[in-house]
Amino acid sequence: MSPTAFVSFVALLVGVFLLIVALIVWQEAKRRPSYEPLEYVIEDAVKHAHTGLPEESSLTRADVRRILEWEVFYLQGLAQDRRSNPVETVAGGHDASVEYVVGQIQAKHGVSYPRGDVEEVLRLEADYLMAIGAVGEPVELGEEE
């Protein structure tokens, strides 16, 4: 085999190898999702909740922000003395979270919001979470058999 033929043969093998590698990389890139991670942006949630409130609501954007910040604090488990106990996480709030938010705002800020207003803000927060795709399917909290 002449030197020119040998170099041509090696170049052809390298070219085929690089083509196979490129095809594998291309297939793997198609298989992996290329989406941005979901982000909860408190200012976006405040805007969403405030614009969704009924016209007769007296809550300001600052009030909505305060409610949502205490809800996030509660859901992160920071409200517990011992964080080893899991917090039941329910989009839209539940009795325990509403009571916590109302109580903390009263105690820390000296402001009292009606329970119904807090429930409405948390319901609108759940709408925001659904809008950004951060809420999964409802879970049945029943006894296991």
PDB file of N, CA, C and O in Angstrom, residues 2-73:
ATOM      1  N   SER A   2       0.599   2.156  -0.842  1.00  0.00           N
ATOM      2  CA  SER A   2       1.421   3.361  -0.955  1.00  0.00           C
ATOM      3  C   SER A   2       1.134   4.304   0.225  1.00  0.00           C
ATOM      4  O   SER A   2       0.059   4.248   0.816  1.00  0.00           O
ATOM      5  N   PRO A   3       2.073   5.177   0.543  1.00  0.00           N
ATOM      6  CA  PRO A   3       1.867   6.111   1.658  1.00  0.00           C
ATOM      7  C   PRO A   3       0.651   7.020   1.453  1.00  0.00           C
ATOM      8  O   PRO A   3      -0.060   7.337   2.402  1.00  0.00           O
ATOM      9  N   THR A   4       0.397   7.433   0.235  1.00  0.00           N
ATOM     10  CA  THR A   4      -0.748   8.300  -0.042  1.00  0.00           C
ATOM     11  C   THR A   4      -2.052   7.555   0.213  1.00  0.00           C
ATOM     12  O   THR A   4      -2.993   8.102   0.795  1.00  0.00           O
ATOM     13  N   ALA A   5      -2.123   6.306  -0.208  1.00  0.00           N
ATOM     14  CA  ALA A   5      -3.332   5.506   0.005  1.00  0.00           C
ATOM     15  C   ALA A   5      -3.545   5.267   1.497  1.00  0.00           C
ATOM     16  O   ALA A   5      -4.681   5.296   1.990  1.00  0.00           O
ATOM     17  N   PHE A   6      -2.447   5.028   2.238  1.00  0.00           N
ATOM     18  CA  PHE A   6      -2.558   4.787   3.678  1.00  0.00           C
ATOM     19  C   PHE A   6      -3.084   6.033   4.401  1.00  0.00           C
ATOM     20  O   PHE A   6      -3.973   5.944   5.244  1.00  0.00           O
ATOM     21  N   VAL A   7      -2.576   7.201   4.059  1.00  0.00           N
ATOM     22  CA  VAL A   7      -3.026   8.460   4.675  1.00  0.00           C
ATOM     23  C   VAL A   7      -4.489   8.701   4.322  1.00  0.00           C
ATOM     24  O   VAL A   7      -5.289   9.117   5.172  1.00  0.00           O
ATOM     25  N   SER A   8      -4.869   8.437   3.079  1.00  0.00           N
ATOM     26  CA  SER A   8      -6.264   8.614   2.667  1.00  0.00           C
ATOM     27  C   SER A   8      -7.181   7.669   3.436  1.00  0.00           C
ATOM     28  O   SER A   8      -8.273   8.058   3.872  1.00  0.00           O
ATOM     29  N   PHE A   9      -6.756   6.426   3.630  1.00  0.00           N
ATOM     30  CA  PHE A   9      -7.538   5.438   4.359  1.00  0.00           C
ATOM     31  C   PHE A   9      -7.721   5.859   5.832  1.00  0.00           C
ATOM     32  O   PHE A   9      -8.823   5.804   6.379  1.00  0.00           O
ATOM     33  N   VAL A  10      -6.656   6.317   6.486  1.00  0.00           N
ATOM     34  CA  VAL A  10      -6.724   6.774   7.878  1.00  0.00           C
ATOM     35  C   VAL A  10      -7.624   8.006   7.974  1.00  0.00           C
ATOM     36  O   VAL A  10      -8.435   8.128   8.895  1.00  0.00           O
ATOM     37  N   ALA A  11      -7.516   8.934   7.025  1.00  0.00           N
ATOM     38  CA  ALA A  11      -8.354  10.131   7.027  1.00  0.00           C
ATOM     39  C   ALA A  11      -9.824   9.749   6.881  1.00  0.00           C
ATOM     40  O   ALA A  11     -10.703  10.327   7.532  1.00  0.00           O
ATOM     41  N   LEU A  12     -10.119   8.766   6.053  1.00  0.00           N
ATOM     42  CA  LEU A  12     -11.487   8.293   5.868  1.00  0.00           C
ATOM     43  C   LEU A  12     -12.015   7.682   7.160  1.00  0.00           C
ATOM     44  O   LEU A  12     -13.147   7.957   7.571  1.00  0.00           O
ATOM     45  N   LEU A  13     -11.193   6.865   7.842  1.00  0.00           N
ATOM     46  CA  LEU A  13     -11.607   6.272   9.119  1.00  0.00           C
ATOM     47  C   LEU A  13     -11.870   7.342  10.182  1.00  0.00           C
ATOM     48  O   LEU A  13     -12.856   7.274  10.921  1.00  0.00           O
ATOM     49  N   VAL A  14     -11.005   8.339  10.269  1.00  0.00           N
ATOM     50  CA  VAL A  14     -11.185   9.437  11.227  1.00  0.00           C
ATOM     51  C   VAL A  14     -12.466  10.205  10.901  1.00  0.00           C
ATOM     52  O   VAL A  14     -13.244  10.558  11.791  1.00  0.00           O
ATOM     53  N   GLY A  15     -12.717  10.441   9.621  1.00  0.00           N
ATOM     54  CA  GLY A  15     -13.940  11.142   9.203  1.00  0.00           C
ATOM     55  C   GLY A  15     -15.192  10.367   9.572  1.00  0.00           C
ATOM     56  O   GLY A  15     -16.164  10.946  10.075  1.00  0.00           O
ATOM     57  N   VAL A  16     -15.190   9.066   9.348  1.00  0.00           N
ATOM     58  CA  VAL A  16     -16.343   8.225   9.714  1.00  0.00           C
ATOM     59  C   VAL A  16     -16.536   8.241  11.234  1.00  0.00           C
ATOM     60  O   VAL A  16     -17.657   8.348  11.736  1.00  0.00           O
ATOM     61  N   PHE A  17     -15.429   8.141  11.982  1.00  0.00           N
ATOM     62  CA  PHE A  17     -15.501   8.163  13.442  1.00  0.00           C
ATOM     63  C   PHE A  17     -16.110   9.482  13.935  1.00  0.00           C
ATOM     64  O   PHE A  17     -16.985   9.500  14.798  1.00  0.00           O
ATOM     65  N   LEU A  18     -15.654  10.609  13.373  1.00  0.00           N
ATOM     66  CA  LEU A  18     -16.186  11.915  13.773  1.00  0.00           C
ATOM     67  C   LEU A  18     -17.663  12.056  13.409  1.00  0.00           C
ATOM     68  O   LEU A  18     -18.443  12.646  14.163  1.00  0.00           O
ATOM     69  N   LEU A  19     -18.069  11.498  12.293  1.00  0.00           N
ATOM     70  CA  LEU A  19     -19.472  11.520  11.887  1.00  0.00           C
ATOM     71  C   LEU A  19     -20.333  10.725  12.875  1.00  0.00           C
ATOM     72  O   LEU A  19     -21.398  11.184  13.279  1.00  0.00           O
ATOM     73  N   ILE A  20     -19.852   9.572  13.288  1.00  0.00           N
ATOM     74  CA  ILE A  20     -20.592   8.750  14.264  1.00  0.00           C
ATOM     75  C   ILE A  20     -20.707   9.495  15.594  1.00  0.00           C
ATOM     76  O   ILE A  20     -21.781   9.521  16.207  1.00  0.00           O
ATOM     77  N   VAL A  21     -19.632  10.104  16.050  1.00  0.00           N
ATOM     78  CA  VAL A  21     -19.667  10.875  17.302  1.00  0.00           C
ATOM     79  C   VAL A  21     -20.656  12.030  17.180  1.00  0.00           C
ATOM     80  O   VAL A  21     -21.449  12.288  18.102  1.00  0.00           O
ATOM     81  N   ALA A  22     -20.655  12.730  16.070  1.00  0.00           N
ATOM     82  CA  ALA A  22     -21.577  13.848  15.867  1.00  0.00           C
ATOM     83  C   ALA A  22     -23.029  13.374  15.898  1.00  0.00           C
ATOM     84  O   ALA A  22     -23.896  14.025  16.486  1.00  0.00           O
ATOM     85  N   LEU A  23     -23.320  12.230  15.290  1.00  0.00           N
ATOM     86  CA  LEU A  23     -24.681  11.692  15.303  1.00  0.00           C
ATOM     87  C   LEU A  23     -25.119  11.299  16.717  1.00  0.00           C
ATOM     88  O   LEU A  23     -26.263  11.536  17.113  1.00  0.00           O
ATOM     89  N   ILE A  24     -24.212  10.723  17.479  1.00  0.00           N
ATOM     90  CA  ILE A  24     -24.542  10.337  18.858  1.00  0.00           C
ATOM     91  C   ILE A  24     -24.830  11.579  19.698  1.00  0.00           C
ATOM     92  O   ILE A  24     -25.795  11.622  20.463  1.00  0.00           O
ATOM     93  N   VAL A  25     -24.002  12.598  19.563  1.00  0.00           N
ATOM     94  CA  VAL A  25     -24.214  13.845  20.315  1.00  0.00           C
ATOM     95  C   VAL A  25     -25.533  14.484  19.913  1.00  0.00           C
ATOM     96  O   VAL A  25     -26.295  14.958  20.752  1.00  0.00           O
ATOM     97  N   TRP A  26     -25.835  14.495  18.634  1.00  0.00           N
ATOM     98  CA  TRP A  26     -27.083  15.088  18.138  1.00  0.00           C
ATOM     99  C   TRP A  26     -28.284  14.341  18.696  1.00  0.00           C
ATOM    100  O   TRP A  26     -29.250  14.960  19.151  1.00  0.00           O
ATOM    101  N   GLN A  27     -28.261  13.020  18.698  1.00  0.00           N
ATOM    102  CA  GLN A  27     -29.371  12.230  19.239  1.00  0.00           C
ATOM    103  C   GLN A  27     -29.543  12.486  20.728  1.00  0.00           C
ATOM    104  O   GLN A  27     -30.658  12.617  21.213  1.00  0.00           O
ATOM    105  N   GLU A  28     -28.472  12.534  21.457  1.00  0.00           N
ATOM    106  CA  GLU A  28     -28.547  12.757  22.906  1.00  0.00           C
ATOM    107  C   GLU A  28     -29.077  14.155  23.208  1.00  0.00           C
ATOM    108  O   GLU A  28     -29.842  14.339  24.150  1.00  0.00           O
ATOM    109  N   ALA A  29     -28.699  15.135  22.416  1.00  0.00           N
ATOM    110  CA  ALA A  29     -29.184  16.501  22.617  1.00  0.00           C
ATOM    111  C   ALA A  29     -30.690  16.584  22.379  1.00  0.00           C
ATOM    112  O   ALA A  29     -31.392  17.315  23.074  1.00  0.00           O
ATOM    113  N   LYS A  30     -31.203  15.833  21.423  1.00  0.00           N
ATOM    114  CA  LYS A  30     -32.649  15.818  21.167  1.00  0.00           C
ATOM    115  C   LYS A  30     -33.398  15.151  22.308  1.00  0.00           C
ATOM    116  O   LYS A  30     -34.525  15.511  22.610  1.00  0.00           O
ATOM    117  N   ARG A  31     -32.790  14.187  22.938  1.00  0.00           N
ATOM    118  CA  ARG A  31     -33.442  13.417  23.988  1.00  0.00           C
ATOM    119  C   ARG A  31     -33.557  14.194  25.291  1.00  0.00           C
ATOM    120  O   ARG A  31     -34.480  14.020  26.049  1.00  0.00           O
ATOM    121  N   ARG A  32     -32.614  15.054  25.585  1.00  0.00           N
ATOM    122  CA  ARG A  32     -32.608  15.802  26.848  1.00  0.00           C
ATOM    123  C   ARG A  32     -33.448  17.069  26.715  1.00  0.00           C
ATOM    124  O   ARG A  32     -33.344  17.782  25.730  1.00  0.00           O
ATOM    125  N   PRO A  33     -34.254  17.365  27.738  1.00  0.00           N
ATOM    126  CA  PRO A  33     -35.051  18.592  27.673  1.00  0.00           C
ATOM    127  C   PRO A  33     -34.158  19.822  27.803  1.00  0.00           C
ATOM    128  O   PRO A  33     -33.159  19.797  28.511  1.00  0.00           O
ATOM    129  N   SER A  34     -34.530  20.864  27.109  1.00  0.00           N
ATOM    130  CA  SER A  34     -33.733  22.086  27.160  1.00  0.00           C
ATOM    131  C   SER A  34     -34.597  23.240  27.655  1.00  0.00           C
ATOM    132  O   SER A  34     -34.630  24.307  27.068  1.00  0.00           O
ATOM    133  N   TYR A  35     -35.330  23.026  28.737  1.00  0.00           N
ATOM    134  CA  TYR A  35     -36.169  24.075  29.286  1.00  0.00           C
ATOM    135  C   TYR A  35     -35.483  24.748  30.467  1.00  0.00           C
ATOM    136  O   TYR A  35     -34.595  24.208  31.081  1.00  0.00           O
ATOM    137  N   GLU A  36     -35.945  25.930  30.757  1.00  0.00           N
ATOM    138  CA  GLU A  36     -35.434  26.673  31.902  1.00  0.00           C
ATOM    139  C   GLU A  36     -36.105  26.138  33.162  1.00  0.00           C
ATOM    140  O   GLU A  36     -37.274  25.763  33.135  1.00  0.00           O
ATOM    141  N   PRO A  37     -35.418  26.107  34.260  1.00  0.00           N
ATOM    142  CA  PRO A  37     -36.050  25.663  35.500  1.00  0.00           C
ATOM    143  C   PRO A  37     -37.144  26.642  35.923  1.00  0.00           C
ATOM    144  O   PRO A  37     -37.069  27.836  35.635  1.00  0.00           O
ATOM    145  N   LEU A  38     -38.159  26.108  36.597  1.00  0.00           N
ATOM    146  CA  LEU A  38     -39.250  26.950  37.066  1.00  0.00           C
ATOM    147  C   LEU A  38     -38.746  27.872  38.166  1.00  0.00           C
ATOM    148  O   LEU A  38     -37.963  27.467  39.014  1.00  0.00           O
ATOM    149  N   GLU A  39     -39.194  29.105  38.125  1.00  0.00           N
ATOM    150  CA  GLU A  39     -38.780  30.070  39.128  1.00  0.00           C
ATOM    151  C   GLU A  39     -40.006  30.755  39.703  1.00  0.00           C
ATOM    152  O   GLU A  39     -40.857  31.244  38.970  1.00  0.00           O
ATOM    153  N   TYR A  40     -40.070  30.762  41.018  1.00  0.00           N
ATOM    154  CA  TYR A  40     -41.100  31.504  41.724  1.00  0.00           C
ATOM    155  C   TYR A  40     -40.520  32.878  42.001  1.00  0.00           C
ATOM    156  O   TYR A  40     -39.582  33.020  42.768  1.00  0.00           O
ATOM    157  N   VAL A  41     -41.059  33.881  41.358  1.00  0.00           N
ATOM    158  CA  VAL A  41     -40.592  35.254  41.545  1.00  0.00           C
ATOM    159  C   VAL A  41     -41.656  35.980  42.344  1.00  0.00           C
ATOM    160  O   VAL A  41     -42.778  36.148  41.881  1.00  0.00           O
ATOM    161  N   ILE A  42     -41.316  36.371  43.554  1.00  0.00           N
ATOM    162  CA  ILE A  42     -42.308  36.932  44.466  1.00  0.00           C
ATOM    163  C   ILE A  42     -42.979  38.169  43.875  1.00  0.00           C
ATOM    164  O   ILE A  42     -44.186  38.341  44.019  1.00  0.00           O
ATOM    165  N   GLU A  43     -42.230  39.003  43.166  1.00  0.00           N
ATOM    166  CA  GLU A  43     -42.843  40.199  42.582  1.00  0.00           C
ATOM    167  C   GLU A  43     -43.850  39.840  41.493  1.00  0.00           C
ATOM    168  O   GLU A  43     -44.878  40.513  41.352  1.00  0.00           O
ATOM    169  N   ASP A  44     -43.570  38.779  40.725  1.00  0.00           N
ATOM    170  CA  ASP A  44     -44.537  38.324  39.728  1.00  0.00           C
ATOM    171  C   ASP A  44     -45.786  37.769  40.402  1.00  0.00           C
ATOM    172  O   ASP A  44     -46.906  37.998  39.949  1.00  0.00           O
ATOM    173  N   ALA A  45     -45.594  37.029  41.496  1.00  0.00           N
ATOM    174  CA  ALA A  45     -46.732  36.488  42.240  1.00  0.00           C
ATOM    175  C   ALA A  45     -47.554  37.611  42.860  1.00  0.00           C
ATOM    176  O   ALA A  45     -48.791  37.557  42.849  1.00  0.00           O
ATOM    177  N   VAL A  46     -46.885  38.641  43.375  1.00  0.00           N
ATOM    178  CA  VAL A  46     -47.591  39.791  43.954  1.00  0.00           C
ATOM    179  C   VAL A  46     -48.424  40.484  42.880  1.00  0.00           C
ATOM    180  O   VAL A  46     -49.601  40.791  43.091  1.00  0.00           O
ATOM    181  N   LYS A  47     -47.823  40.714  41.733  1.00  0.00           N
ATOM    182  CA  LYS A  47     -48.544  41.382  40.636  1.00  0.00           C
ATOM    183  C   LYS A  47     -49.746  40.557  40.205  1.00  0.00           C
ATOM    184  O   LYS A  47     -50.847  41.085  40.031  1.00  0.00           O
ATOM    185  N   HIS A  48     -49.538  39.246  40.049  1.00  0.00           N
ATOM    186  CA  HIS A  48     -50.625  38.355  39.627  1.00  0.00           C
ATOM    187  C   HIS A  48     -51.759  38.372  40.652  1.00  0.00           C
ATOM    188  O   HIS A  48     -52.931  38.495  40.287  1.00  0.00           O
ATOM    189  N   ALA A  49     -51.417  38.250  41.929  1.00  0.00           N
ATOM    190  CA  ALA A  49     -52.438  38.199  42.975  1.00  0.00           C
ATOM    191  C   ALA A  49     -53.146  39.543  43.120  1.00  0.00           C
ATOM    192  O   ALA A  49     -54.372  39.589  43.255  1.00  0.00           O
ATOM    193  N   HIS A  50     -52.402  40.632  43.073  1.00  0.00           N
ATOM    194  CA  HIS A  50     -53.007  41.946  43.268  1.00  0.00           C
ATOM    195  C   HIS A  50     -53.971  42.286  42.134  1.00  0.00           C
ATOM    196  O   HIS A  50     -55.044  42.845  42.373  1.00  0.00           O
ATOM    197  N   THR A  51     -53.591  41.959  40.907  1.00  0.00           N
ATOM    198  CA  THR A  51     -54.490  42.263  39.784  1.00  0.00           C
ATOM    199  C   THR A  51     -55.712  41.351  39.772  1.00  0.00           C
ATOM    200  O   THR A  51     -56.731  41.720  39.201  1.00  0.00           O
ATOM    201  N   GLY A  52     -55.629  40.196  40.430  1.00  0.00           N
ATOM    202  CA  GLY A  52     -56.764  39.273  40.468  1.00  0.00           C
ATOM    203  C   GLY A  52     -57.743  39.517  41.609  1.00  0.00           C
ATOM    204  O   GLY A  52     -58.801  38.903  41.654  1.00  0.00           O
ATOM    205  N   LEU A  53     -57.378  40.413  42.517  1.00  0.00           N
ATOM    206  CA  LEU A  53     -58.268  40.689  43.651  1.00  0.00           C
ATOM    207  C   LEU A  53     -59.534  41.404  43.182  1.00  0.00           C
ATOM    208  O   LEU A  53     -59.505  42.168  42.205  1.00  0.00           O
ATOM    209  N   PRO A  54     -60.632  41.181  43.885  1.00  0.00           N
ATOM    210  CA  PRO A  54     -61.868  41.900  43.536  1.00  0.00           C
ATOM    211  C   PRO A  54     -61.684  43.412  43.702  1.00  0.00           C
ATOM    212  O   PRO A  54     -60.876  43.862  44.517  1.00  0.00           O
ATOM    213  N   GLU A  55     -62.456  44.177  42.965  1.00  0.00           N
ATOM    214  CA  GLU A  55     -62.333  45.638  42.999  1.00  0.00           C
ATOM    215  C   GLU A  55     -62.569  46.208  44.389  1.00  0.00           C
ATOM    216  O   GLU A  55     -61.950  47.194  44.774  1.00  0.00           O
ATOM    217  N   GLU A  56     -63.432  45.579  45.165  1.00  0.00           N
ATOM    218  CA  GLU A  56     -63.757  46.098  46.496  1.00  0.00           C
ATOM    219  C   GLU A  56     -62.703  45.766  47.552  1.00  0.00           C
ATOM    220  O   GLU A  56     -62.793  46.203  48.688  1.00  0.00           O
ATOM    221  N   SER A  57     -61.677  45.016  47.176  1.00  0.00           N
ATOM    222  CA  SER A  57     -60.621  44.658  48.123  1.00  0.00           C
ATOM    223  C   SER A  57     -59.805  45.891  48.493  1.00  0.00           C
ATOM    224  O   SER A  57     -59.470  46.718  47.644  1.00  0.00           O
ATOM    225  N   SER A  58     -59.478  46.003  49.765  1.00  0.00           N
ATOM    226  CA  SER A  58     -58.700  47.146  50.235  1.00  0.00           C
ATOM    227  C   SER A  58     -57.205  46.829  50.325  1.00  0.00           C
ATOM    228  O   SER A  58     -56.422  47.674  50.762  1.00  0.00           O
ATOM    229  N   LEU A  59     -56.802  45.630  49.923  1.00  0.00           N
ATOM    230  CA  LEU A  59     -55.394  45.236  50.015  1.00  0.00           C
ATOM    231  C   LEU A  59     -54.555  45.974  48.977  1.00  0.00           C
ATOM    232  O   LEU A  59     -54.918  46.051  47.808  1.00  0.00           O
ATOM    233  N   THR A  60     -53.422  46.486  49.417  1.00  0.00           N
ATOM    234  CA  THR A  60     -52.479  47.128  48.511  1.00  0.00           C
ATOM    235  C   THR A  60     -51.461  46.076  48.046  1.00  0.00           C
ATOM    236  O   THR A  60     -51.437  44.953  48.549  1.00  0.00           O
ATOM    237  N   ARG A  61     -50.606  46.467  47.121  1.00  0.00           N
ATOM    238  CA  ARG A  61     -49.540  45.549  46.681  1.00  0.00           C
ATOM    239  C   ARG A  61     -48.629  45.186  47.847  1.00  0.00           C
ATOM    240  O   ARG A  61     -48.173  44.058  47.956  1.00  0.00           O
ATOM    241  N   ALA A  62     -48.369  46.141  48.720  1.00  0.00           N
ATOM    242  CA  ALA A  62     -47.526  45.869  49.886  1.00  0.00           C
ATOM    243  C   ALA A  62     -48.197  44.842  50.804  1.00  0.00           C
ATOM    244  O   ALA A  62     -47.523  43.970  51.368  1.00  0.00           O
ATOM    245  N   ASP A  63     -49.509  44.931  50.949  1.00  0.00           N
ATOM    246  CA  ASP A  63     -50.238  43.957  51.767  1.00  0.00           C
ATOM    247  C   ASP A  63     -50.136  42.561  51.159  1.00  0.00           C
ATOM    248  O   ASP A  63     -49.885  41.576  51.861  1.00  0.00           O
ATOM    249  N   VAL A  64     -50.328  42.480  49.861  1.00  0.00           N
ATOM    250  CA  VAL A  64     -50.248  41.194  49.161  1.00  0.00           C
ATOM    251  C   VAL A  64     -48.834  40.624  49.302  1.00  0.00           C
ATOM    252  O   VAL A  64     -48.658  39.428  49.568  1.00  0.00           O
ATOM    253  N   ARG A  65     -47.815  41.463  49.134  1.00  0.00           N
ATOM    254  CA  ARG A  65     -46.426  41.017  49.265  1.00  0.00           C
ATOM    255  C   ARG A  65     -46.186  40.468  50.674  1.00  0.00           C
ATOM    256  O   ARG A  65     -45.570  39.421  50.844  1.00  0.00           O
ATOM    257  N   ARG A  66     -46.681  41.173  51.688  1.00  0.00           N
ATOM    258  CA  ARG A  66     -46.499  40.730  53.072  1.00  0.00           C
ATOM    259  C   ARG A  66     -47.152  39.366  53.288  1.00  0.00           C
ATOM    260  O   ARG A  66     -46.560  38.475  53.893  1.00  0.00           O
ATOM    261  N   ILE A  67     -48.347  39.179  52.768  1.00  0.00           N
ATOM    262  CA  ILE A  67     -49.053  37.895  52.909  1.00  0.00           C
ATOM    263  C   ILE A  67     -48.261  36.783  52.230  1.00  0.00           C
ATOM    264  O   ILE A  67     -48.048  35.711  52.802  1.00  0.00           O
ATOM    265  N   LEU A  68     -47.811  37.042  51.008  1.00  0.00           N
ATOM    266  CA  LEU A  68     -47.086  36.007  50.258  1.00  0.00           C
ATOM    267  C   LEU A  68     -45.727  35.703  50.891  1.00  0.00           C
ATOM    268  O   LEU A  68     -45.293  34.546  50.894  1.00  0.00           O
ATOM    269  N   GLU A  69     -45.065  36.707  51.421  1.00  0.00           N
ATOM    270  CA  GLU A  69     -43.773  36.456  52.064  1.00  0.00           C
ATOM    271  C   GLU A  69     -43.945  35.577  53.298  1.00  0.00           C
ATOM    272  O   GLU A  69     -43.141  34.668  53.527  1.00  0.00           O
ATOM    273  N   TRP A  70     -44.996  35.797  54.078  1.00  0.00           N
ATOM    274  CA  TRP A  70     -45.221  34.950  55.253  1.00  0.00           C
ATOM    275  C   TRP A  70     -45.665  33.554  54.841  1.00  0.00           C
ATOM    276  O   TRP A  70     -45.334  32.566  55.499  1.00  0.00           O
ATOM    277  N   GLU A  71     -46.366  33.454  53.732  1.00  0.00           N
ATOM    278  CA  GLU A  71     -46.758  32.120  53.219  1.00  0.00           C
ATOM    279  C   GLU A  71     -45.523  31.340  52.795  1.00  0.00           C
ATOM    280  O   GLU A  71     -45.384  30.155  53.085  1.00  0.00           O
ATOM    281  N   VAL A  72     -44.602  31.997  52.098  1.00  0.00           N
ATOM    282  CA  VAL A  72     -43.357  31.337  51.682  1.00  0.00           C
ATOM    283  C   VAL A  72     -42.557  30.918  52.917  1.00  0.00           C
ATOM    284  O   VAL A  72     -42.033  29.801  52.979  1.00  0.00           O
ATOM    285  N   PHE A  73     -42.496  31.787  53.912  1.00  0.00           N
ATOM    286  CA  PHE A  73     -41.803  31.474  55.163  1.00  0.00           C
ATOM    287  C   PHE A  73     -42.402  30.223  55.792  1.00  0.00           C
ATOM    288  O   PHE A  73     -41.696  29.315  56.220  1.00  0.00           O
TER     289      PHE A  73
END
